[in-house]
Amino acid sequence: MLSRSLSRLSLCAAAIGALAVAAFAVAPSLAAEDAVIIPPPAADAPETGGIKTAVLAGGCFWGVQGVFQHTAGITSAVSGYSGGNKATADYNMVSTGSTGHAESVQVKYDPQKISYGKILQIFFSVVHDPTQLNRQGPDTGTQYRSAIFTTSAEQKKVADAYIDQLNAAKVYKKPIVTKVGALEAFYPAEGYHQDYLTLHPSQPYIAYNDIPKVENLKKIFADNYIEKPTLVNAAKATN
């Protein structure tokens, strides 16, 4: 955790300085990357059955997890790795960018309360910038790529159609680079990565890059926002 925190802290310090970090912690609307208001998918997955699983990669998993932990209908959001094999599902290895893994989040959701399409709308709108190739904000490398790992043919159909819809509507200045492919496996990340946003809200990287995403969720998707996060660990939030 220390090496990760120091690395992210140095990135923020180099980019904006300590005073800027404090300013953004106070005014999260001035985020590193602004949210984009986008239309919902024209076609969505059927809202039937029990708890479903979606796996998404959109840069550092701290922020992705944090947003979905504040989303109604989400029963679990776990940070982890997808795209590589079990032997290399380790943070230090994944950080080299050579394992095939992407930092990702396994989202389990109740389709009676939130649809797969709504999850994708939040993912493309406030979670990350889907036009950035192999990077997100200050983080670079294939491990930070934008990707959707589908768990069914229906999910792939919805995701592909939605990307085509958003590109056709030109809601972004550049084309979406998000890759869509079948999930082969998801490996949970180390314990210290879980619930990171909630446990460390004043950490400069979180304050500048990720807290604004949660604020944008609350603003843009008010009907889907919940104040109390759905945490992986039963741990008390601290600063």
Steps between C-alpha positions, in 0.01 A plus 500: 500500500784739583668466162167545320408802710840663458493440126156651456585783740807594300297504178247737650763720656686532174182577311322744727694562820386476856291816488312384194429166662346675797295722272360206308419316820284798594358555151462155341304636205835616360602144424805379311257369239152638462200269474315486170121497494398224260173336394404160639545197276228458240506125567542347845529152644181334628449566871432142603646245738708543813827680569707565187871573451671769294878548480632839394843659462538877487838602643597466864253269669479722810273749325302245300422305815421816694239617250319169483505462878289815508259370234157366597433144394864397527539217750880477474788679327840334531830629362710248312665391179367364169659417166798297616558175685485412868878481542541868413194634684723690739520877532876526454489281191192668353666840548769407246234509229622170357256249652195563281302591808301819538414646838131419505197486726256214536156651547216281622160659457129440543341537154170585665660817640756596236547380145820403324445790262478748788826361640663560161356852483658582838824332389527708183373823658658548844735207564761567231584648161447218247694685229836468677709212365696298756484773758266686731586837651856485640526122462645345185539144379284220366398414856301825501319434173128544449334162469172317551529132586162350417345205681236416240419542132226745599750723685730506198211590271394789726857628549590492129175670401542768764853585388376528141213719620727737694752524217223576251362771729852649532457564871879494535758696304681177412387145424449253787792257535334266752560135417214255546575132550387195692612469862735207547572556868495764772755500781435717809775748581694510822306597811655843535351602163143428609279792611799730440299809410283474811791429732729772362283789372765762576786319329604746225455259209152406622403860580600627157414211268229290664288694750378721211371187325281417796381862514414482130306179559302678769434797272433333165348171618323618813238223480775238498718650773519371858684688773619196695740290290464125463840393631704184452647517848319583822750773574449846644573782257788723606684796361 
